[in-house]
PDB file of C-alpha atoms in Angstrom:
ATOM      1  CA  MET A  23       9.855  -5.444  26.841  1.00 97.00           C
ATOM      2  CA  ARG A  24      10.787  -8.695  24.948  1.00 98.00           C
ATOM      3  CA  LEU A  25       9.255  -7.979  21.453  1.00 98.00           C
ATOM      4  CA  VAL A  26       8.256 -10.497  18.474  1.00 98.00           C
ATOM      5  CA  PHE A  27       7.612  -8.241  15.570  1.00 98.00           C
ATOM      6  CA  ALA A  28       5.328  -9.420  12.707  1.00 98.00           C
ATOM      7  CA  GLY A  29       5.808  -8.024   8.933  1.00 98.00           C
ATOM      8  CA  THR A  30       6.537  -8.614   5.750  1.00 97.00           C
ATOM      9  CA  PRO A  31       6.849  -6.133   2.825  1.00 96.00           C
ATOM     10  CA  GLU A  32       9.373  -3.169   2.627  1.00 96.00           C
ATOM     11  CA  VAL A  33       6.575  -0.657   4.401  1.00 97.00           C
ATOM     12  CA  ALA A  34       7.411  -2.719   7.732  1.00 98.00           C
ATOM     13  CA  VAL A  35      10.920  -2.124   7.698  1.00 98.00           C
ATOM     14  CA  PRO A  36      11.169   1.003   9.173  1.00 98.00           C
ATOM     15  CA  SER A  37       9.287   0.218  12.133  1.00 98.00           C
ATOM     16  CA  LEU A  38      11.591  -3.005  12.642  1.00 98.00           C
ATOM     17  CA  GLU A  39      14.751  -0.745  12.512  1.00 98.00           C
ATOM     18  CA  ALA A  40      13.210   1.595  14.659  1.00 98.00           C
ATOM     19  CA  LEU A  41      12.476  -1.359  17.396  1.00 98.00           C
ATOM     20  CA  ILE A  42      15.871  -2.804  16.673  1.00 98.00           C
ATOM     21  CA  ALA A  43      17.486   0.825  17.797  1.00 98.00           C
ATOM     22  CA  SER A  44      14.871   1.409  20.808  1.00 98.00           C
ATOM     23  CA  ARG A  45      15.456   0.356  24.383  1.00 98.00           C
ATOM     24  CA  HIS A  46      12.964  -2.901  23.682  1.00 98.00           C
ATOM     25  CA  GLU A  47      14.670  -6.143  22.524  1.00 98.00           C
ATOM     26  CA  VAL A  48      13.376  -7.624  19.491  1.00 98.00           C
ATOM     27  CA  VAL A  49      13.765 -11.529  20.304  1.00 98.00           C
ATOM     28  CA  ALA A  50      11.998 -12.951  16.593  1.00 98.00           C
ATOM     29  CA  VAL A  51      10.554 -12.336  13.479  1.00 98.00           C
ATOM     30  CA  VAL A  52       7.322 -13.315  11.996  1.00 98.00           C
ATOM     31  CA  THR A  53       7.099 -12.923   8.200  1.00 98.00           C
ATOM     32  CA  ARG A  54       5.063 -14.398   5.397  1.00 97.00           C
ATOM     33  CA  PRO A  55       6.955 -17.465   3.779  1.00 96.00           C
ATOM     34  CA  ASP A  56       9.519 -17.049   1.067  1.00 93.00           C
ATOM     35  CA  ALA A  57       7.928 -16.001  -2.205  1.00 90.00           C
ATOM     36  CA  PRO A  58       8.559 -16.042  -5.928  1.00 87.00           C
ATOM     37  CA  SER A  59       9.956 -13.013  -7.303  1.00 80.00           C
ATOM     38  CA  GLY A  60      11.794 -11.540 -10.438  1.00 73.00           C
ATOM     39  CA  ARG A  61      12.487 -12.800 -13.896  1.00 70.00           C
ATOM     40  CA  GLY A  62      13.216 -16.299 -12.657  1.00 75.00           C
ATOM     41  CA  ARG A  63      10.500 -16.457 -10.237  1.00 82.00           C
ATOM     42  CA  LYS A  64      12.821 -17.442  -7.654  1.00 88.00           C
ATOM     43  CA  LEU A  65      11.934 -18.042  -3.932  1.00 91.00           C
ATOM     44  CA  ARG A  66      13.127 -14.895  -2.292  1.00 93.00           C
ATOM     45  CA  PRO A  67      12.619 -14.066   1.737  1.00 96.00           C
ATOM     46  CA  SER A  68      10.185 -11.059   2.489  1.00 96.00           C
ATOM     47  CA  PRO A  69      12.194  -7.591   3.123  1.00 97.00           C
ATOM     48  CA  VAL A  70      11.227  -8.046   6.878  1.00 98.00           C
ATOM     49  CA  ALA A  71      13.320 -11.568   6.865  1.00 98.00           C
ATOM     50  CA  GLU A  72      15.809 -10.042   4.951  1.00 97.00           C
ATOM     51  CA  ARG A  73      16.878  -7.410   7.333  1.00 97.00           C
ATOM     52  CA  ALA A  74      16.281  -9.150  10.573  1.00 98.00           C
ATOM     53  CA  ALA A  75      18.471 -11.964   9.385  1.00 97.00           C
ATOM     54  CA  ASP A  76      20.918  -9.076   8.612  1.00 97.00           C
ATOM     55  CA  ALA A  77      20.675  -8.170  12.536  1.00 97.00           C
ATOM     56  CA  GLY A  78      20.917 -11.568  13.457  1.00 97.00           C
ATOM     57  CA  ILE A  79      17.282 -11.957  15.179  1.00 98.00           C
ATOM     58  CA  GLU A  80      15.463 -15.415  14.799  1.00 98.00           C
ATOM     59  CA  VAL A  81      12.897 -15.605  11.730  1.00 98.00           C
ATOM     60  CA  LEU A  82       9.605 -17.702  12.017  1.00 98.00           C
ATOM     61  CA  ARG A  83       8.196 -18.219   8.938  1.00 97.00           C
ATOM     62  CA  PRO A  84       4.429 -20.248   9.373  1.00 97.00           C
ATOM     63  CA  GLU A  85       2.618 -21.215   6.484  1.00 96.00           C
ATOM     64  CA  ARG A  86      -0.624 -19.939   8.922  1.00 95.00           C
ATOM     65  CA  PRO A  87      -0.341 -18.627  12.226  1.00 95.00           C
ATOM     66  CA  ARG A  88      -2.548 -21.278  13.493  1.00 95.00           C
ATOM     67  CA  ASP A  89       0.179 -23.900  12.931  1.00 96.00           C
ATOM     68  CA  PRO A  90       0.569 -25.643  16.066  1.00 97.00           C
ATOM     69  CA  GLU A  91       4.477 -25.509  15.687  1.00 97.00           C
ATOM     70  CA  PHE A  92       4.329 -21.907  15.610  1.00 97.00           C
ATOM     71  CA  LEU A  93       2.310 -21.379  18.524  1.00 98.00           C
ATOM     72  CA  ALA A  94       4.340 -23.635  20.479  1.00 98.00           C
ATOM     73  CA  ARG A  95       7.384 -21.812  19.432  1.00 98.00           C
ATOM     74  CA  LEU A  96       5.700 -18.405  20.136  1.00 98.00           C
ATOM     75  CA  ARG A  97       5.008 -19.995  23.779  1.00 98.00           C
ATOM     76  CA  GLU A  98       8.629 -20.607  24.520  1.00 98.00           C
ATOM     77  CA  ILE A  99       9.858 -17.358  23.233  1.00 97.00           C
ATOM     78  CA  ALA A 100       7.457 -15.958  25.758  1.00 97.00           C
ATOM     79  CA  PRO A 101       7.115 -12.044  24.372  1.00 98.00           C
ATOM     80  CA  ASP A 102       5.834  -9.265  26.019  1.00 98.00           C
ATOM     81  CA  CYS A 103       4.005  -7.596  22.967  1.00 98.00           C
ATOM     82  CA  CYS A 104       4.101  -8.233  19.028  1.00 98.00           C
ATOM     83  CA  PRO A 105       4.041  -5.124  16.956  1.00 98.00           C
ATOM     84  CA  VAL A 106       2.668  -5.793  13.700  1.00 98.00           C
ATOM     85  CA  VAL A 107       3.094  -3.978  10.648  1.00 98.00           C
ATOM     86  CA  ALA A 108       1.585  -5.044   7.440  1.00 96.00           C
ATOM     87  CA  TYR A 109       2.257  -8.717   8.350  1.00 96.00           C
ATOM     88  CA  GLY A 110      -0.436 -10.205   5.448  1.00 93.00           C
ATOM     89  CA  ALA A 111      -2.206 -12.950   7.201  1.00 92.00           C
ATOM     90  CA  LEU A 112      -4.966 -13.139  10.093  1.00 91.00           C
ATOM     91  CA  LEU A 113      -4.311 -13.923  13.870  1.00 94.00           C
ATOM     92  CA  PRO A 114      -5.960 -16.456  15.533  1.00 94.00           C
ATOM     93  CA  LYS A 115      -7.125 -16.018  18.980  1.00 95.00           C
ATOM     94  CA  ALA A 116      -4.990 -18.651  20.088  1.00 96.00           C
ATOM     95  CA  ALA A 117      -1.786 -16.198  19.013  1.00 97.00           C
ATOM     96  CA  LEU A 118      -3.463 -13.149  20.226  1.00 96.00           C
ATOM     97  CA  ASP A 119      -3.425 -14.717  24.028  1.00 96.00           C
ATOM     98  CA  ILE A 120       0.048 -15.459  23.895  1.00 97.00           C
ATOM     99  CA  PRO A 121       1.889 -12.179  24.740  1.00 98.00           C
ATOM    100  CA  VAL A 122       0.784 -10.237  28.035  1.00 96.00           C
ATOM    101  CA  ARG A 123       0.413  -6.917  26.411  1.00 96.00           C
ATOM    102  CA  GLY A 124      -0.831  -8.212  23.181  1.00 97.00           C
ATOM    103  CA  TRP A 125      -0.451  -7.616  19.606  1.00 98.00           C
ATOM    104  CA  VAL A 126      -0.152  -3.807  18.910  1.00 98.00           C
ATOM    105  CA  ASN A 127      -0.825  -2.844  14.834  1.00 98.00           C
ATOM    106  CA  LEU A 128       0.227   0.171  12.940  1.00 98.00           C
ATOM    107  CA  HIS A 129      -2.337   0.641  10.581  1.00 98.00           C
ATOM    108  CA  PHE A 130      -1.826   3.554   7.966  1.00 98.00           C
ATOM    109  CA  SER A 131      -5.304   5.410   8.404  1.00 98.00           C
ATOM    110  CA  LEU A 132      -6.653   7.544  10.983  1.00 97.00           C
ATOM    111  CA  LEU A 133      -9.326   4.704  12.600  1.00 97.00           C
ATOM    112  CA  PRO A 134     -12.093   4.149  12.250  1.00 97.00           C
ATOM    113  CA  ALA A 135     -11.469   5.367   8.551  1.00 97.00           C
ATOM    114  CA  TRP A 136     -10.034   3.316   6.143  1.00 98.00           C
ATOM    115  CA  ARG A 137     -10.436  -0.499   7.840  1.00 97.00           C
ATOM    116  CA  GLY A 138      -8.530  -3.306   5.667  1.00 96.00           C
ATOM    117  CA  ALA A 139      -6.033  -4.322   3.370  1.00 95.00           C
ATOM    118  CA  ALA A 140      -5.310  -1.170   1.384  1.00 97.00           C
ATOM    119  CA  PRO A 141      -6.228   2.087   3.432  1.00 97.00           C
ATOM    120  CA  VAL A 142      -3.562   4.231   1.748  1.00 98.00           C
ATOM    121  CA  GLN A 143      -4.666   3.369  -1.894  1.00 98.00           C
ATOM    122  CA  HIS A 144      -8.252   4.290  -0.791  1.00 98.00           C
ATOM    123  CA  ALA A 145      -7.523   7.629   1.019  1.00 98.00           C
ATOM    124  CA  VAL A 146      -5.906   8.753  -2.277  1.00 98.00           C
ATOM    125  CA  MET A 147      -8.554   7.761  -4.450  1.00 97.00           C
ATOM    126  CA  ALA A 148     -11.478   9.117  -2.408  1.00 97.00           C
ATOM    127  CA  GLY A 149      -9.555  12.244  -2.148  1.00 97.00           C
ATOM    128  CA  ASP A 150      -9.066  12.687   1.049  1.00 97.00           C
ATOM    129  CA  ASP A 151      -6.934  16.109   2.368  1.00 97.00           C
ATOM    130  CA  VAL A 152      -5.616  14.337   5.637  1.00 97.00           C
ATOM    131  CA  THR A 153      -4.506  10.803   6.475  1.00 97.00           C
ATOM    132  CA  GLY A 154      -2.339   9.350   9.200  1.00 98.00           C
ATOM    133  CA  ALA A 155      -1.485   6.247  11.237  1.00 98.00           C
ATOM    134  CA  CYS A 156      -2.405   4.765  14.477  1.00 98.00           C
ATOM    135  CA  THR A 157      -1.487   1.923  16.672  1.00 98.00           C
ATOM    136  CA  PHE A 158      -4.290  -0.506  17.741  1.00 98.00           C
ATOM    137  CA  LEU A 159      -4.401  -2.998  20.097  1.00 98.00           C
ATOM    138  CA  ILE A 160      -5.562  -6.267  17.836  1.00 97.00           C
ATOM    139  CA  GLU A 161      -8.780  -7.733  18.349  1.00 93.00           C
ATOM    140  CA  GLU A 162     -10.421 -10.784  16.386  1.00 88.00           C
ATOM    141  CA  GLY A 163     -12.877  -7.869  14.513  1.00 87.00           C
ATOM    142  CA  LEU A 164     -11.190  -6.286  11.575  1.00 92.00           C
ATOM    143  CA  ASP A 165      -8.925  -3.426  12.632  1.00 95.00           C
ATOM    144  CA  SER A 166     -11.437  -2.437  15.291  1.00 95.00           C
ATOM    145  CA  GLY A 167      -9.337  -2.608  18.444  1.00 96.00           C
ATOM    146  CA  PRO A 168      -8.986   0.566  20.783  1.00 98.00           C
ATOM    147  CA  VAL A 169      -6.256   2.592  19.524  1.00 98.00           C
ATOM    148  CA  PHE A 170      -3.305   4.037  21.668  1.00 98.00           C
ATOM    149  CA  GLY A 171      -2.254   6.744  19.433  1.00 97.00           C
ATOM    150  CA  CYS A 172      -2.230   8.659  15.893  1.00 98.00           C
ATOM    151  CA  VAL A 173       0.004  10.674  13.851  1.00 98.00           C
ATOM    152  CA  THR A 174      -1.222  12.527  10.911  1.00 98.00           C
ATOM    153  CA  ASP A 175      -0.057  14.047   7.542  1.00 98.00           C
ATOM    154  CA  ASP A 176      -1.125  16.147   4.584  1.00 97.00           C
ATOM    155  CA  VAL A 177      -2.252  14.345   1.349  1.00 97.00           C
ATOM    156  CA  ARG A 178      -0.715  16.455  -1.299  1.00 97.00           C
ATOM    157  CA  PRO A 179      -2.063  17.117  -4.749  1.00 95.00           C
ATOM    158  CA  SER A 180       0.706  14.862  -6.770  1.00 96.00           C
ATOM    159  CA  ASP A 181       1.004  12.246  -3.862  1.00 98.00           C
ATOM    160  CA  THR A 182       0.694   8.784  -5.151  1.00 98.00           C
ATOM    161  CA  SER A 183      -0.320   5.808  -2.801  1.00 98.00           C
ATOM    162  CA  GLY A 184       3.597   4.700  -2.594  1.00 97.00           C
ATOM    163  CA  ASP A 185       4.839   8.387  -1.325  1.00 97.00           C
ATOM    164  CA  LEU A 186       2.650   8.577   0.879  1.00 98.00           C
ATOM    165  CA  LEU A 187       2.757   5.094   2.375  1.00 97.00           C
ATOM    166  CA  GLU A 188       6.525   5.884   2.101  1.00 97.00           C
ATOM    167  CA  ARG A 189       6.039   8.918   4.541  1.00 98.00           C
ATOM    168  CA  LEU A 190       3.692   7.392   6.593  1.00 98.00           C
ATOM    169  CA  SER A 191       6.143   4.121   7.495  1.00 98.00           C
ATOM    170  CA  ARG A 192       8.602   6.510   8.934  1.00 98.00           C
ATOM    171  CA  SER A 193       6.399   8.607  10.729  1.00 98.00           C
ATOM    172  CA  GLY A 194       4.272   5.210  11.807  1.00 98.00           C
ATOM    173  CA  ALA A 195       7.383   3.821  13.111  1.00 98.00           C
ATOM    174  CA  ARG A 196       8.304   6.566  15.536  1.00 98.00           C
ATOM    175  CA  LEU A 197       4.617   6.233  16.811  1.00 98.00           C
ATOM    176  CA  LEU A 198       5.150   2.581  17.309  1.00 98.00           C
ATOM    177  CA  VAL A 199       8.389   2.692  19.230  1.00 98.00           C
ATOM    178  CA  ALA A 200       6.449   5.548  21.381  1.00 98.00           C
ATOM    179  CA  THR A 201       3.704   3.083  21.929  1.00 98.00           C
ATOM    180  CA  MET A 202       6.124   0.217  23.075  1.00 98.00           C
ATOM    181  CA  ASP A 203       7.572   2.942  25.436  1.00 98.00           C
ATOM    182  CA  GLY A 204       4.251   3.845  26.942  1.00 98.00           C
ATOM    183  CA  LEU A 205       3.000   0.177  27.320  1.00 98.00           C
ATOM    184  CA  ASP A 206       5.960  -0.491  29.038  1.00 97.00           C
ATOM    185  CA  ASP A 207       5.866   2.612  31.433  1.00 97.00           C
ATOM    186  CA  GLY A 208       2.240   1.907  32.109  1.00 95.00           C
ATOM    187  CA  THR A 209       1.589   5.392  30.738  1.00 95.00           C
ATOM    188  CA  LEU A 210      -0.228   4.203  27.819  1.00 95.00           C
ATOM    189  CA  VAL A 211      -4.313   4.009  27.898  1.00 93.00           C
ATOM    190  CA  ALA A 212      -5.929   2.859  24.490  1.00 96.00           C
ATOM    191  CA  VAL A 213      -9.229   4.406  23.373  1.00 97.00           C
ATOM    192  CA  PRO A 214     -11.906   2.829  22.093  1.00 97.00           C
ATOM    193  CA  GLN A 215     -12.661   3.782  18.556  1.00 97.00           C
ATOM    194  CA  PRO A 216     -15.857   5.790  17.708  1.00 94.00           C
ATOM    195  CA  GLY A 217     -18.719   4.174  16.054  1.00 90.00           C
ATOM    196  CA  ASP A 218     -19.113   6.830  13.478  1.00 93.00           C
ATOM    197  CA  GLY A 219     -16.888   7.407  10.539  1.00 93.00           C
ATOM    198  CA  VAL A 220     -16.230   3.646   9.674  1.00 96.00           C
ATOM    199  CA  SER A 221     -15.227   3.079   6.354  1.00 97.00           C
ATOM    200  CA  LEU A 222     -13.570  -0.120   4.586  1.00 97.00           C
ATOM    201  CA  ALA A 223     -10.434  -0.341   2.684  1.00 97.00           C
ATOM    202  CA  PRO A 224     -10.373  -3.513   0.735  1.00 96.00           C
ATOM    203  CA  LYS A 225      -7.444  -5.063  -1.155  1.00 95.00           C
ATOM    204  CA  VAL A 226      -7.108  -3.489  -4.609  1.00 97.00           C
ATOM    205  CA  MET A 227      -7.410  -5.419  -7.244  1.00 96.00           C
ATOM    206  CA  VAL A 228      -5.779  -5.152 -10.769  1.00 96.00           C
ATOM    207  CA  GLU A 229      -9.690  -4.408 -12.232  1.00 95.00           C
ATOM    208  CA  ASP A 230     -10.320  -1.570 -10.157  1.00 95.00           C
ATOM    209  CA  ALA A 231      -7.163   0.496 -11.357  1.00 97.00           C
ATOM    210  CA  ARG A 232      -8.721   0.097 -15.176  1.00 97.00           C
ATOM    211  CA  VAL A 233      -9.402   4.003 -16.048  1.00 97.00           C
ATOM    212  CA  GLU A 234     -12.918   5.152 -16.591  1.00 96.00           C
ATOM    213  CA  TRP A 235     -12.342   7.676 -19.404  1.00 97.00           C
ATOM    214  CA  ALA A 236     -16.132   8.974 -18.815  1.00 97.00           C
ATOM    215  CA  ALA A 237     -15.392   9.677 -15.151  1.00 97.00           C
ATOM    216  CA  PRO A 238     -14.457  13.366 -14.600  1.00 97.00           C
ATOM    217  CA  ALA A 239     -10.737  14.248 -14.934  1.00 98.00           C
ATOM    218  CA  MET A 240     -10.455  14.642 -11.258  1.00 97.00           C
ATOM    219  CA  ARG A 241     -11.676  11.139 -10.772  1.00 97.00           C
ATOM    220  CA  VAL A 242      -8.960  10.156 -13.371  1.00 98.00           C
ATOM    221  CA  ASP A 243      -6.366  11.687 -11.513  1.00 98.00           C
ATOM    222  CA  ARG A 244      -7.147  10.274  -8.212  1.00 98.00           C
ATOM    223  CA  VAL A 245      -7.522   6.799  -9.477  1.00 98.00           C
ATOM    224  CA  VAL A 246      -3.836   6.690 -11.189  1.00 98.00           C
ATOM    225  CA  ARG A 247      -2.449   8.233  -8.185  1.00 98.00           C
ATOM    226  CA  GLY A 248      -3.830   5.967  -6.011  1.00 98.00           C
ATOM    227  CA  CYS A 249      -3.151   2.812  -7.687  1.00 98.00           C
ATOM    228  CA  THR A 250       0.681   3.843  -8.219  1.00 97.00           C
ATOM    229  CA  PRO A 251       2.751   2.052  -7.867  1.00 96.00           C
ATOM    230  CA  ALA A 252       0.969  -1.076  -7.326  1.00 94.00           C
ATOM    231  CA  PRO A 253      -1.279  -2.704  -9.224  1.00 96.00           C
ATOM    232  CA  GLY A 254      -0.788  -0.088 -11.427  1.00 97.00           C
ATOM    233  CA  ALA A 255      -3.437   1.897 -12.948  1.00 98.00           C
ATOM    234  CA  TRP A 256      -4.125   0.840 -16.840  1.00 97.00           C
ATOM    235  CA  THR A 257      -6.331   1.201 -20.069  1.00 97.00           C
ATOM    236  CA  LEU A 258      -6.695  -0.696 -23.210  1.00 97.00           C
ATOM    237  CA  PHE A 259      -4.821   0.705 -26.728  1.00 96.00           C
ATOM    238  CA  ARG A 260      -5.779  -1.310 -29.775  1.00 95.00           C
ATOM    239  CA  GLY A 261      -6.735  -4.375 -27.249  1.00 93.00           C
ATOM    240  CA  GLU A 262      -3.486  -4.520 -25.470  1.00 95.00           C
ATOM    241  CA  ARG A 263      -3.200  -3.331 -21.573  1.00 96.00           C
ATOM    242  CA  LEU A 264      -1.421   0.091 -21.057  1.00 97.00           C
ATOM    243  CA  LYS A 265       0.060   1.178 -18.010  1.00 97.00           C
ATOM    244  CA  LEU A 266      -0.146   5.049 -17.124  1.00 98.00           C
ATOM    245  CA  ALA A 267       2.247   6.935 -14.850  1.00 97.00           C
ATOM    246  CA  PRO A 268       0.023   9.714 -12.991  1.00 97.00           C
ATOM    247  CA  VAL A 269      -0.914  12.253 -15.043  1.00 98.00           C
ATOM    248  CA  ARG A 270      -1.584  16.180 -15.383  1.00 97.00           C
ATOM    249  CA  LEU A 271      -4.705  17.878 -15.381  1.00 96.00           C
ATOM    250  CA  ARG A 272      -5.807  20.308 -17.878  1.00 95.00           C
ATOM    251  CA  ALA A 273      -8.614  22.377 -16.785  1.00 91.00           C
ATOM    252  CA  GLY A 274     -10.623  24.381 -19.566  1.00 91.00           C
ATOM    253  CA  ASP A 275      -9.582  21.740 -22.117  1.00 93.00           C
ATOM    254  CA  THR A 276     -12.825  20.117 -23.172  1.00 94.00           C
ATOM    255  CA  ALA A 277     -12.435  19.754 -27.027  1.00 93.00           C
ATOM    256  CA  LEU A 278     -11.992  15.993 -26.327  1.00 97.00           C
ATOM    257  CA  ALA A 279     -14.328  12.950 -25.967  1.00 97.00           C
ATOM    258  CA  PRO A 280     -13.666  10.512 -23.099  1.00 97.00           C
ATOM    259  CA  GLY A 281     -10.812   8.622 -24.118  1.00 97.00           C
ATOM    260  CA  GLU A 282     -10.153  10.158 -27.226  1.00 97.00           C
ATOM    261  CA  ILE A 283      -6.454  10.733 -27.858  1.00 97.00           C
ATOM    262  CA  ALA A 284      -4.851  13.906 -29.339  1.00 97.00           C
ATOM    263  CA  VAL A 285      -0.728  13.893 -29.971  1.00 96.00           C
ATOM    264  CA  GLU A 286       0.790  17.218 -30.322  1.00 94.00           C
ATOM    265  CA  ARG A 287       4.802  17.604 -30.458  1.00 91.00           C
ATOM    266  CA  LYS A 288       5.327  17.916 -26.830  1.00 93.00           C
ATOM    267  CA  ALA A 289       2.180  16.419 -25.087  1.00 96.00           C
ATOM    268  CA  VAL A 290      -0.526  13.773 -25.286  1.00 97.00           C
ATOM    269  CA  ARG A 291      -3.646  14.583 -24.065  1.00 97.00           C
ATOM    270  CA  VAL A 292      -6.517  12.413 -23.673  1.00 98.00           C
ATOM    271  CA  GLY A 293     -10.498  13.133 -22.751  1.00 97.00           C
ATOM    272  CA  THR A 294     -12.706  12.583 -19.635  1.00 97.00           C
ATOM    273  CA  GLY A 295     -16.133  13.455 -18.663  1.00 96.00           C
ATOM    274  CA  SER A 296     -14.880  16.799 -17.853  1.00 97.00           C
ATOM    275  CA  HIS A 297     -11.781  17.827 -19.224  1.00 96.00           C
ATOM    276  CA  ALA A 298      -8.688  16.758 -20.850  1.00 97.00           C
ATOM    277  CA  ILE A 299      -5.667  15.337 -19.128  1.00 97.00           C
ATOM    278  CA  GLU A 300      -2.155  14.825 -20.125  1.00 98.00           C
ATOM    279  CA  LEU A 301       0.136  11.427 -20.040  1.00 98.00           C
ATOM    280  CA  THR A 302       3.588  11.845 -19.175  1.00 97.00           C
ATOM    281  CA  GLU A 303       4.887   8.158 -19.001  1.00 98.00           C
ATOM    282  CA  VAL A 304       3.267   5.496 -19.985  1.00 98.00           C
ATOM    283  CA  GLN A 305       4.349   1.438 -20.029  1.00 97.00           C
ATOM    284  CA  PRO A 306       3.221  -0.808 -22.903  1.00 96.00           C
ATOM    285  CA  GLN A 307       2.812  -4.720 -22.319  1.00 92.00           C
ATOM    286  CA  GLY A 308       5.876  -6.245 -22.090  1.00 90.00           C
ATOM    287  CA  LYS A 309       8.199  -3.127 -22.264  1.00 93.00           C
ATOM    288  CA  ARG A 310      10.035  -0.455 -20.066  1.00 94.00           C
ATOM    289  CA  LEU A 311       8.208   2.688 -19.066  1.00 96.00           C
ATOM    290  CA  MET A 312       8.723   5.569 -21.257  1.00 97.00           C
ATOM    291  CA  ALA A 313       7.641   9.121 -22.267  1.00 97.00           C
ATOM    292  CA  ALA A 314       3.784   9.413 -23.550  1.00 98.00           C
ATOM    293  CA  VAL A 315       5.353  11.456 -26.474  1.00 97.00           C
ATOM    294  CA  ASP A 316       7.718   8.565 -27.407  1.00 97.00           C
ATOM    295  CA  TRP A 317       5.197   6.113 -26.977  1.00 97.00           C
ATOM    296  CA  ALA A 318       2.642   8.065 -29.222  1.00 97.00           C
ATOM    297  CA  ARG A 319       5.490   8.758 -31.592  1.00 95.00           C
ATOM    298  CA  GLY A 320       5.839   4.995 -32.420  1.00 95.00           C
ATOM    299  CA  VAL A 321       2.171   3.952 -32.339  1.00 95.00           C
ATOM    300  CA  ARG A 322       0.918   6.869 -34.099  1.00 95.00           C
ATOM    301  CA  PRO A 323      -2.566   7.042 -32.798  1.00 94.00           C
ATOM    302  CA  GLU A 324      -5.287   7.878 -35.600  1.00 94.00           C
ATOM    303  CA  ALA A 325      -7.422  11.089 -35.395  1.00 92.00           C
ATOM    304  CA  GLY A 326     -10.046  10.461 -33.099  1.00 93.00           C
ATOM    305  CA  GLU A 327      -8.911   7.340 -31.752  1.00 96.00           C
ATOM    306  CA  ARG A 328      -9.715   6.435 -28.226  1.00 96.00           C
ATOM    307  CA  PHE A 329      -8.636   4.246 -25.245  1.00 96.00           C
ATOM    308  CA  GLY A 330     -10.836   1.643 -23.700  1.00 84.00           C
ATOM    309  CA  GLU A 331     -11.872  -1.633 -24.417  1.00 59.00           C
ATOM    310  CA  ALA A 332     -13.510  -1.043 -27.871  1.00 51.00           C
ATOM    311  CA  ALA A 333     -10.171   0.694 -29.081  1.00 43.00           C
ATOM    312  CA  ALA A 334     -12.110   2.045 -31.926  1.00 43.00           C
ATOM    313  CA  THR A 335     -11.679   4.560 -33.880  1.00 41.00           C
ATOM    314  CA  THR A 336     -14.377   6.936 -34.499  1.00 37.00           C
TER     315      THR A 336
END
């Protein structure tokens, strides 16, 4: 089939590469416009645009996918199908109607669970044991179209959302190619999603990544892992933001109040609503990621000092 691939971030690149290597022809790529990046905030193409350019594939960067010029070019290309991975913009009906076999999205959840922009982050934060990726036909509703196929994966106790997304991006890439093959062969039939089990996964904002120390340790652990690497879990220390890397649970360690910091020679413990956790690495504002014990050696928390908005000494 003649394909126009739509995607933007790094997680979409394995799918683009798998399609380029498949029996299908990727005739163009649609991606978000170049965006500021890095210290100099210079405009940079998306990871998908860079990979497509390396392969000599035409790149389309519409400001909005309803732009007449973009729709006209898509009609000229006349794709059979448009596979999509994390493109980053809603597709209007005028665009959905162009490819004969429609737009097929690779979504990183077991639909109808976690419809929306951040399915992997929400799966980790909710403590799901199993997740996966699905391909489905895009309709005008939010991730509600009939499903072609799924792959599953365990959520490991130490998984961050970045770890899990990296694995799903590769197994999902194979699923996307198999879906294109099945559509081309006429052997694949999409199945409507069940009405039960729908849950939503909106984008995780910076405020959502703030650690609530009064929550049980298990919840703190899941929020930190779910928000790693983006947007990054954080707390306040002496009024300034401190990012947290994944923590270790210390079952049975109940001596500390929520948010209370205890510094030992080789460990920094923090109290929660149940038992303590141990910090591994932290990143103070404007500084690099560092071992928590090195950070504590520099700032010297006082006895009873706590993380949190008040940053008070009890």
